[in-house]
CSV table of C-alpha atoms in Angstrom, one decimal:
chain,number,residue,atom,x,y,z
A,1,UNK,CA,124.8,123.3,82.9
A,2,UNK,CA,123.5,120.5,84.7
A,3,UNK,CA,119.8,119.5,84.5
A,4,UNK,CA,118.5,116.9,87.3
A,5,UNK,CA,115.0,115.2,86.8
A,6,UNK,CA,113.1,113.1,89.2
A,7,UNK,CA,112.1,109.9,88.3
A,8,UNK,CA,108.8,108.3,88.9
A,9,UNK,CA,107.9,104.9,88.8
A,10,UNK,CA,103.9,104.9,89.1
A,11,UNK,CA,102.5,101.5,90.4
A,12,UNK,CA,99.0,103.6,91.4
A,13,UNK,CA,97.3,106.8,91.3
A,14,UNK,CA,98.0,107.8,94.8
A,15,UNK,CA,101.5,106.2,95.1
A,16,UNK,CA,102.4,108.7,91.7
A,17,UNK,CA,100.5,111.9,93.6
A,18,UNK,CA,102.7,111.5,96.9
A,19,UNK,CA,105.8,111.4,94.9
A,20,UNK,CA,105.3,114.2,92.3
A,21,UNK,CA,103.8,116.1,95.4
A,22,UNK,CA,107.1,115.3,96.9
A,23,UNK,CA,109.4,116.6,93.9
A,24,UNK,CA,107.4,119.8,92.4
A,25,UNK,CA,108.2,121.3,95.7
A,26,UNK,CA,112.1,122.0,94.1
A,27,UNK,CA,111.8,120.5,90.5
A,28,UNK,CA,109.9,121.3,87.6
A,29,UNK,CA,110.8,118.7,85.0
A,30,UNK,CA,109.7,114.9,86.3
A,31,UNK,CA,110.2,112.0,84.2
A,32,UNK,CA,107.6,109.7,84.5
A,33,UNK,CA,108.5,105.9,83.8
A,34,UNK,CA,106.1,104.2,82.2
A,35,UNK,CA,106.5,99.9,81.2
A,36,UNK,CA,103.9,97.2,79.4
A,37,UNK,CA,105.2,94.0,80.8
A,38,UNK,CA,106.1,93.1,77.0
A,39,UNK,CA,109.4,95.2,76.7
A,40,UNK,CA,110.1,95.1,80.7
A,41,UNK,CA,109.4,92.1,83.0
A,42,UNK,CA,106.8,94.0,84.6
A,43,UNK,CA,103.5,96.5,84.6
A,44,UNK,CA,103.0,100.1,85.7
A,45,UNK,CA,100.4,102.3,86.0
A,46,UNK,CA,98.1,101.8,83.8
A,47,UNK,CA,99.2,98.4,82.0
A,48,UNK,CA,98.7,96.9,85.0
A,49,UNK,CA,95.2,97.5,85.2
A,50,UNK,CA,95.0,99.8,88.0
A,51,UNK,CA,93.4,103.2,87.9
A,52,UNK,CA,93.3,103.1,84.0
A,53,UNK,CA,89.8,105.7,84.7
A,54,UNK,CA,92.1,108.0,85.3
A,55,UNK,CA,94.5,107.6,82.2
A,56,UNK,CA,91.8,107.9,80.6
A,57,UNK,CA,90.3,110.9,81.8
A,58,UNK,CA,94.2,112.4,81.2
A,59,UNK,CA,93.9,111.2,77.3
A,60,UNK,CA,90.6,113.6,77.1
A,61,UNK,CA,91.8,116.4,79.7
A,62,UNK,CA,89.2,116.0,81.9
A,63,UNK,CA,91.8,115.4,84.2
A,64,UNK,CA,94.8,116.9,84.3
A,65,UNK,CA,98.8,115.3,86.0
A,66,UNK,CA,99.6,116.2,89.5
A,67,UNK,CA,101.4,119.7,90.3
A,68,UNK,CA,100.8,120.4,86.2
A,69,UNK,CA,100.6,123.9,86.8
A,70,UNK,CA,104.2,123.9,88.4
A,71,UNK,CA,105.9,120.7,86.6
A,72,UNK,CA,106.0,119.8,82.8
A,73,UNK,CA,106.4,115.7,82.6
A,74,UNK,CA,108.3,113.7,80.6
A,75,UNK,CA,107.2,110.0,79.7
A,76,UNK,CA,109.6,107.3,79.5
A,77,UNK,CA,107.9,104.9,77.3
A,78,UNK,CA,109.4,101.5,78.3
A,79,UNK,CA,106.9,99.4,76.3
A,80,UNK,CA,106.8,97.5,72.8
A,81,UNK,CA,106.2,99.4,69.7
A,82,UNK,CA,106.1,102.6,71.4
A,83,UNK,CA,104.7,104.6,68.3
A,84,UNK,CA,101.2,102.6,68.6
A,85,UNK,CA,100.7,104.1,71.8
A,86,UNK,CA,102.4,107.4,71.8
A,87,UNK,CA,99.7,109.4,70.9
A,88,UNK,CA,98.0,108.8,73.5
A,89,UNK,CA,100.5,109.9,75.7
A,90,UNK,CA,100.9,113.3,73.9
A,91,UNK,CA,97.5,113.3,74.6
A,92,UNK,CA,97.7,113.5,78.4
A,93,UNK,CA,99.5,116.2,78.2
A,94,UNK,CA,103.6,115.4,78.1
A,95,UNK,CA,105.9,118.2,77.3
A,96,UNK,CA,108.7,115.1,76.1
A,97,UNK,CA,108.3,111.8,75.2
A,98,UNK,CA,111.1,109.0,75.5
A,99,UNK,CA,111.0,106.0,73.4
A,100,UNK,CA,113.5,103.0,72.9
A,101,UNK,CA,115.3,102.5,70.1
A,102,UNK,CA,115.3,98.6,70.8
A,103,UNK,CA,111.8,98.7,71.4
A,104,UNK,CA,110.3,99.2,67.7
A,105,UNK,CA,111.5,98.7,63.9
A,106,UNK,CA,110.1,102.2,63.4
A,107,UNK,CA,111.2,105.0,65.2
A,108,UNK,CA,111.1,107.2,62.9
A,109,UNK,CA,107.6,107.0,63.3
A,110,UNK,CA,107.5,108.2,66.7
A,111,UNK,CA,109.4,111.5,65.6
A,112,UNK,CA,106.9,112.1,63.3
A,113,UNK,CA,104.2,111.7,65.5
A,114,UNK,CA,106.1,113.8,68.3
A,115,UNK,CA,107.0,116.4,65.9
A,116,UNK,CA,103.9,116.8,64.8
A,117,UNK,CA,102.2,117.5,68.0
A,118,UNK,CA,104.8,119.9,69.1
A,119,UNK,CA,106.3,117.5,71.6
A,120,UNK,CA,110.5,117.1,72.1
A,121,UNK,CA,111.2,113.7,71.7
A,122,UNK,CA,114.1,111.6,73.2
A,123,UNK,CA,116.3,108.5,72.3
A,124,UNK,CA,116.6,106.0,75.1
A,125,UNK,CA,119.4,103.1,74.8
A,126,UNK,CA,120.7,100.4,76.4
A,127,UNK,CA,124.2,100.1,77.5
A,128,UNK,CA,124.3,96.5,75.3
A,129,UNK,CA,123.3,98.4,71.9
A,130,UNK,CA,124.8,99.1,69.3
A,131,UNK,CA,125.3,103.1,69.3
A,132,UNK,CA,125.7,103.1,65.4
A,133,UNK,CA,121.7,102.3,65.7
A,134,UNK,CA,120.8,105.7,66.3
A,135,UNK,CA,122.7,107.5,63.5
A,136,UNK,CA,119.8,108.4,61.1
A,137,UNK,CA,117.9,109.7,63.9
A,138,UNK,CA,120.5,112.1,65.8
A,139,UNK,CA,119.9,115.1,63.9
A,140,UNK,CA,116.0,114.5,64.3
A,141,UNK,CA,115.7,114.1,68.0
A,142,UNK,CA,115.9,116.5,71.2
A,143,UNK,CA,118.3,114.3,73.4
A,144,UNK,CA,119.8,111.2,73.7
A,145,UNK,CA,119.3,109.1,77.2
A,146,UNK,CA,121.6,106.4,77.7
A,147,UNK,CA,120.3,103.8,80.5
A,148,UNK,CA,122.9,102.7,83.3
A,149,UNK,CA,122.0,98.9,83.1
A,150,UNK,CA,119.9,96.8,80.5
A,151,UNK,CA,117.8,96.1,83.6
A,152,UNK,CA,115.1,97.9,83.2
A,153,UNK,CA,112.5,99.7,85.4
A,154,UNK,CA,113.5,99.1,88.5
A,155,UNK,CA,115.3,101.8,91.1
A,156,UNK,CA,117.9,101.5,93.1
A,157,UNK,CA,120.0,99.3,89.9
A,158,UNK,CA,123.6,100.0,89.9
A,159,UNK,CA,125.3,101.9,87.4
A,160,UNK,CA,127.0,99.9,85.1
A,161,UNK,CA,130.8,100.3,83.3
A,162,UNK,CA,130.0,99.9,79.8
A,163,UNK,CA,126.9,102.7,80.3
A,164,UNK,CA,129.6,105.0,81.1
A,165,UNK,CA,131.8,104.1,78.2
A,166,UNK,CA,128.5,103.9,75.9
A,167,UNK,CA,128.4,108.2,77.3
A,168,UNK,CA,131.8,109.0,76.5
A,169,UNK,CA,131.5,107.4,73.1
A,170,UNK,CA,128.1,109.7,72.2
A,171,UNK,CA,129.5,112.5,73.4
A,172,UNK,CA,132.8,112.1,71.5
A,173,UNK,CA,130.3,111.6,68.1
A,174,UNK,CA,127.9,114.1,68.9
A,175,UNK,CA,129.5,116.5,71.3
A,176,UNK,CA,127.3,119.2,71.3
A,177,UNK,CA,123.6,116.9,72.0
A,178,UNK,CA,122.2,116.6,75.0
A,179,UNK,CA,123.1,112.9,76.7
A,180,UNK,CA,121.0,111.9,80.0
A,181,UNK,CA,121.4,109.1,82.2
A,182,UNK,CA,119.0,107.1,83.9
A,183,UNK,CA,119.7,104.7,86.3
A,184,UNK,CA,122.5,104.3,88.8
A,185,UNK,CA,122.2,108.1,89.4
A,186,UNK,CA,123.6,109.6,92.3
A,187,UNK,CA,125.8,111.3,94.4
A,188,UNK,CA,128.6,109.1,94.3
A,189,UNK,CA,128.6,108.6,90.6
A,190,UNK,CA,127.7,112.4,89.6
A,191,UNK,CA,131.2,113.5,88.8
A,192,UNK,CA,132.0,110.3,86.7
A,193,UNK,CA,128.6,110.4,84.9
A,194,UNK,CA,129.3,114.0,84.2
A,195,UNK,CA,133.0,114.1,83.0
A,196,UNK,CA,132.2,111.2,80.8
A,197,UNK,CA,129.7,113.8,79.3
A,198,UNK,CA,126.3,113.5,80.5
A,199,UNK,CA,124.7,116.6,80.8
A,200,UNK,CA,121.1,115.4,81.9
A,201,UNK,CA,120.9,113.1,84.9
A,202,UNK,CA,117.9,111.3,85.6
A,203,UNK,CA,117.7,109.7,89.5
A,204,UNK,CA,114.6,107.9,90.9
A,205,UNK,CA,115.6,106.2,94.2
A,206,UNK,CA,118.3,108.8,95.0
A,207,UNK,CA,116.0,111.0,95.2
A,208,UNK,CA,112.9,109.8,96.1
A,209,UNK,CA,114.1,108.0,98.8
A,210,UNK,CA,116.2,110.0,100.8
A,211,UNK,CA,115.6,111.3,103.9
A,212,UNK,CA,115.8,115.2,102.8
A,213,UNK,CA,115.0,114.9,98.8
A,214,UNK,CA,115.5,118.4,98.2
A,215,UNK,CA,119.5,118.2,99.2
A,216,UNK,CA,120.0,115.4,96.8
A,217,UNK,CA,118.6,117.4,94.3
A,218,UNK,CA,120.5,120.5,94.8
A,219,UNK,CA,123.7,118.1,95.3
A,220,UNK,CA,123.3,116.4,91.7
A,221,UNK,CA,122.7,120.1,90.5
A,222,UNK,CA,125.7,121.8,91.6
Protein backbone atom coordinates (compact mmCIF):
# COMPACT_ATOMS: atom_id res chain seq x y z
CA UNK A 1 0.00 0.00 0.00
CA UNK A 2 0.85 3.36 -0.99
CA UNK A 3 0.67 6.30 1.48
CA UNK A 4 0.82 9.92 -0.10
CA UNK A 5 1.39 13.05 2.24
CA UNK A 6 1.25 16.66 1.43
CA UNK A 7 4.00 18.75 1.95
CA UNK A 8 3.97 22.10 3.45
CA UNK A 9 6.42 24.66 3.37
CA UNK A 10 5.17 27.48 5.94
CA UNK A 11 6.67 30.94 5.24
CA UNK A 12 3.51 32.57 7.40
CA UNK A 13 0.50 31.81 9.31
CA UNK A 14 -1.95 32.44 6.64
CA UNK A 15 0.15 31.12 3.72
CA UNK A 16 0.27 27.53 5.95
CA UNK A 17 -3.85 27.85 6.69
CA UNK A 18 -4.61 28.20 2.82
CA UNK A 19 -2.62 25.20 2.02
CA UNK A 20 -3.56 22.78 4.81
CA UNK A 21 -7.18 24.06 4.10
CA UNK A 22 -6.42 23.06 0.65
CA UNK A 23 -5.09 19.36 1.39
CA UNK A 24 -7.42 18.13 4.54
CA UNK A 25 -10.16 18.31 2.03
CA UNK A 26 -8.71 14.55 0.66
CA UNK A 27 -5.63 13.93 3.05
CA UNK A 28 -5.30 13.37 6.54
CA UNK A 29 -1.59 13.05 7.11
CA UNK A 30 0.41 16.49 6.11
CA UNK A 31 3.97 16.80 6.64
CA UNK A 32 4.92 20.04 7.66
CA UNK A 33 8.54 21.27 6.63
CA UNK A 34 10.06 23.08 8.97
CA UNK A 35 14.07 24.78 8.53
CA UNK A 36 16.45 27.22 10.91
CA UNK A 37 18.65 28.83 8.30
CA UNK A 38 21.61 26.96 10.13
CA UNK A 39 21.02 23.39 8.58
CA UNK A 40 19.25 24.88 5.34
CA UNK A 41 20.14 28.11 3.52
CA UNK A 42 17.00 29.60 4.62
CA UNK A 43 14.09 30.35 7.38
CA UNK A 44 10.54 29.19 7.83
CA UNK A 45 7.85 29.80 9.90
CA UNK A 46 8.80 30.55 12.82
CA UNK A 47 12.79 30.90 12.55
CA UNK A 48 12.10 33.54 10.53
CA UNK A 49 10.60 35.62 12.89
CA UNK A 50 7.18 35.72 11.61
CA UNK A 51 4.10 34.89 13.51
CA UNK A 52 6.24 33.14 16.33
CA UNK A 53 2.80 34.35 18.81
CA UNK A 54 1.34 31.78 17.32
CA UNK A 55 3.94 28.91 17.73
CA UNK A 56 3.92 29.74 20.75
CA UNK A 57 0.36 29.69 21.63
CA UNK A 58 0.66 25.87 19.72
CA UNK A 59 3.63 24.94 22.33
CA UNK A 60 0.94 25.67 25.24
CA UNK A 61 -2.35 24.52 23.25
CA UNK A 62 -3.97 27.56 23.48
CA UNK A 63 -4.05 27.19 19.99
CA UNK A 64 -4.44 24.41 18.14
CA UNK A 65 -2.89 23.45 13.83
CA UNK A 66 -5.27 24.02 11.15
CA UNK A 67 -7.91 21.22 10.13
CA UNK A 68 -6.43 19.25 13.52
CA UNK A 69 -9.66 17.74 14.02
CA UNK A 70 -9.39 16.05 10.48
CA UNK A 71 -5.45 15.88 9.88
CA UNK A 72 -2.64 14.54 12.16
CA UNK A 73 0.84 16.49 11.07
CA UNK A 74 4.06 15.43 10.71
CA UNK A 75 7.19 17.85 11.33
CA UNK A 76 10.07 17.71 9.22
CA UNK A 77 12.67 19.16 11.31
CA UNK A 78 15.28 20.54 8.84
CA UNK A 79 17.28 22.50 11.48
CA UNK A 80 20.64 21.97 13.51
CA UNK A 81 20.61 19.83 16.54
CA UNK A 82 17.21 18.82 16.16
CA UNK A 83 16.82 17.19 19.73
CA UNK A 84 17.24 20.77 21.41
CA UNK A 85 14.18 21.76 19.93
CA UNK A 86 12.10 18.77 19.49
CA UNK A 87 10.22 18.96 22.42
CA UNK A 88 8.75 21.67 21.65
CA UNK A 89 7.42 20.42 18.63
CA UNK A 90 5.81 17.43 20.41
CA UNK A 91 4.51 20.04 22.22
CA UNK A 92 2.33 21.57 19.49
CA UNK A 93 0.78 18.73 19.00
CA UNK A 94 2.65 16.40 16.15
CA UNK A 95 1.57 12.88 15.68
CA UNK A 96 5.50 12.16 13.93
CA UNK A 97 8.45 13.94 14.05
CA UNK A 98 11.33 13.77 11.35
CA UNK A 99 14.76 14.55 12.17
CA UNK A 100 18.15 14.33 10.17
CA UNK A 101 20.61 12.13 10.75
CA UNK A 102 23.26 14.67 9.38
CA UNK A 103 21.91 17.26 11.40
CA UNK A 104 22.98 16.22 15.12
CA UNK A 105 25.83 13.84 16.82
CA UNK A 106 22.89 12.57 18.88
CA UNK A 107 20.08 11.10 17.50
CA UNK A 108 19.57 8.83 19.72
CA UNK A 109 18.45 11.45 21.81
CA UNK A 110 15.68 12.53 19.73
CA UNK A 111 14.18 8.80 19.94
CA UNK A 112 14.26 9.05 23.38
CA UNK A 113 12.58 12.07 23.63
CA UNK A 114 9.94 10.98 20.85
CA UNK A 115 9.47 7.77 22.50
CA UNK A 116 8.87 9.08 25.49
CA UNK A 117 6.05 11.39 24.54
CA UNK A 118 4.35 8.76 22.48
CA UNK A 119 5.27 10.34 19.24
CA UNK A 120 6.65 7.94 15.90
CA UNK A 121 9.75 9.22 14.97
CA UNK A 122 11.38 9.18 11.47
CA UNK A 123 14.96 9.05 9.85
CA UNK A 124 15.53 11.62 7.18
CA UNK A 125 18.74 11.21 4.82
CA UNK A 126 20.43 12.74 2.22
CA UNK A 127 21.07 11.06 -1.08
CA UNK A 128 25.14 12.00 -0.38
CA UNK A 129 25.15 9.98 3.06
CA UNK A 130 26.40 7.35 4.03
CA UNK A 131 23.38 4.73 4.59
CA UNK A 132 25.62 2.58 7.07
CA UNK A 133 25.02 5.87 9.38
CA UNK A 134 21.67 4.81 10.35
CA UNK A 135 22.29 1.15 11.38
CA UNK A 136 22.10 1.44 15.28
CA UNK A 137 19.03 3.33 14.90
CA UNK A 138 16.83 1.11 12.29
CA UNK A 139 15.32 -1.07 14.78
CA UNK A 140 14.42 2.02 17.05
CA UNK A 141 12.63 4.23 14.60
CA UNK A 142 9.05 4.23 12.68
CA UNK A 143 10.31 4.95 9.05
CA UNK A 144 13.07 5.87 7.13
CA UNK A 145 12.69 9.10 4.55
CA UNK A 146 15.21 9.31 2.04
CA UNK A 147 15.41 13.01 0.36
CA UNK A 148 15.51 13.18 -3.58
CA UNK A 149 18.34 15.84 -3.64
CA UNK A 150 20.82 17.25 -0.86
CA UNK A 151 19.14 20.49 -1.77
CA UNK A 152 17.03 21.14 0.77
CA UNK A 153 13.76 22.91 1.46
CA UNK A 154 12.83 24.00 -1.58
CA UNK A 155 9.79 22.46 -3.95
CA UNK A 156 9.76 21.91 -7.23
CA UNK A 157 13.76 20.19 -6.87
CA UNK A 158 14.28 17.43 -9.24
CA UNK A 159 14.57 14.01 -8.22
CA UNK A 160 17.92 12.89 -8.25
CA UNK A 161 19.64 9.26 -9.47
CA UNK A 162 21.66 8.44 -6.64
CA UNK A 163 18.27 9.11 -4.22
CA UNK A 164 16.82 6.40 -6.14
CA UNK A 165 19.74 4.04 -5.75
CA UNK A 166 20.18 5.24 -1.94
CA UNK A 167 16.02 3.50 -1.93
CA UNK A 168 16.76 0.39 -3.54
CA UNK A 169 19.76 -0.14 -1.30
CA UNK A 170 17.45 0.43 2.20
CA UNK A 171 15.01 -1.56 0.96
CA UNK A 172 17.28 -4.38 -0.06
CA UNK A 173 18.86 -4.08 3.92
CA UNK A 174 15.66 -3.50 5.52
CA UNK A 175 13.00 -4.79 3.29
CA UNK A 176 10.17 -4.83 5.43
CA UNK A 177 10.64 -0.76 6.95
CA UNK A 178 8.73 1.80 5.77
CA UNK A 179 11.02 4.11 3.22
CA UNK A 180 9.45 7.61 2.13
CA UNK A 181 10.64 10.06 -0.30
CA UNK A 182 10.58 13.55 -0.31
CA UNK A 183 11.34 15.59 -3.02
CA UNK A 184 11.10 15.15 -6.72
CA UNK A 185 7.73 13.49 -6.13
CA UNK A 186 5.39 13.10 -8.73
CA UNK A 187 3.58 11.67 -11.31
CA UNK A 188 6.13 11.02 -13.67
CA UNK A 189 8.54 9.52 -11.22
CA UNK A 190 5.81 7.46 -9.09
CA UNK A 191 6.37 4.09 -10.62
CA UNK A 192 10.24 4.43 -10.43
CA UNK A 193 10.23 5.77 -6.89
CA UNK A 194 7.94 2.88 -6.02
CA UNK A 195 9.59 -0.17 -7.70
CA UNK A 196 12.79 0.94 -6.28
CA UNK A 197 10.87 0.43 -2.96
CA UNK A 198 9.47 3.48 -1.52
CA UNK A 199 6.37 2.84 0.05
CA UNK A 200 5.65 6.50 1.49
CA UNK A 201 5.80 9.37 -1.03
CA UNK A 202 6.03 12.72 0.18
CA UNK A 203 5.07 15.62 -2.71
CA UNK A 204 4.90 19.41 -2.02
CA UNK A 205 4.73 21.28 -5.37
CA UNK A 206 3.08 18.37 -7.16
CA UNK A 207 0.54 18.74 -5.26
CA UNK A 208 0.05 21.99 -4.02
CA UNK A 209 0.35 23.49 -7.10
CA UNK A 210 -1.69 21.88 -9.48
CA UNK A 211 -4.53 23.02 -10.96
CA UNK A 212 -6.97 20.09 -9.42
CA UNK A 213 -4.80 18.90 -6.18
CA UNK A 214 -7.09 16.27 -5.35
CA UNK A 215 -6.31 14.18 -8.80
CA UNK A 216 -2.67 14.31 -8.12
CA UNK A 217 -3.29 12.94 -4.97
CA UNK A 218 -5.50 10.12 -5.95
CA UNK A 219 -2.95 9.61 -8.96
CA UNK A 220 0.29 9.13 -6.59
CA UNK A 221 -2.18 6.82 -4.50
CA UNK A 222 -3.32 4.39 -6.97
Amino acid sequence: MIQVVPAIIPKIKEQFEEEINKVSKFASLVQIDISDGVFTSFKTWPYNGRDTEYFDKLKTEEEGWPKWEDVDFEIHLMVQSPEEVVLDWIRSGASAIIAHIEATEDFQKVIDICKEHSVAVGLAIKPKTDIALIAPFVEQIDFIQCMGSDSLGKHGMELEDRAVEQIKALHALYPERIIGIDIGVNTDTKETLVEAGASKLISGSAILDADYPEEVFNELSE
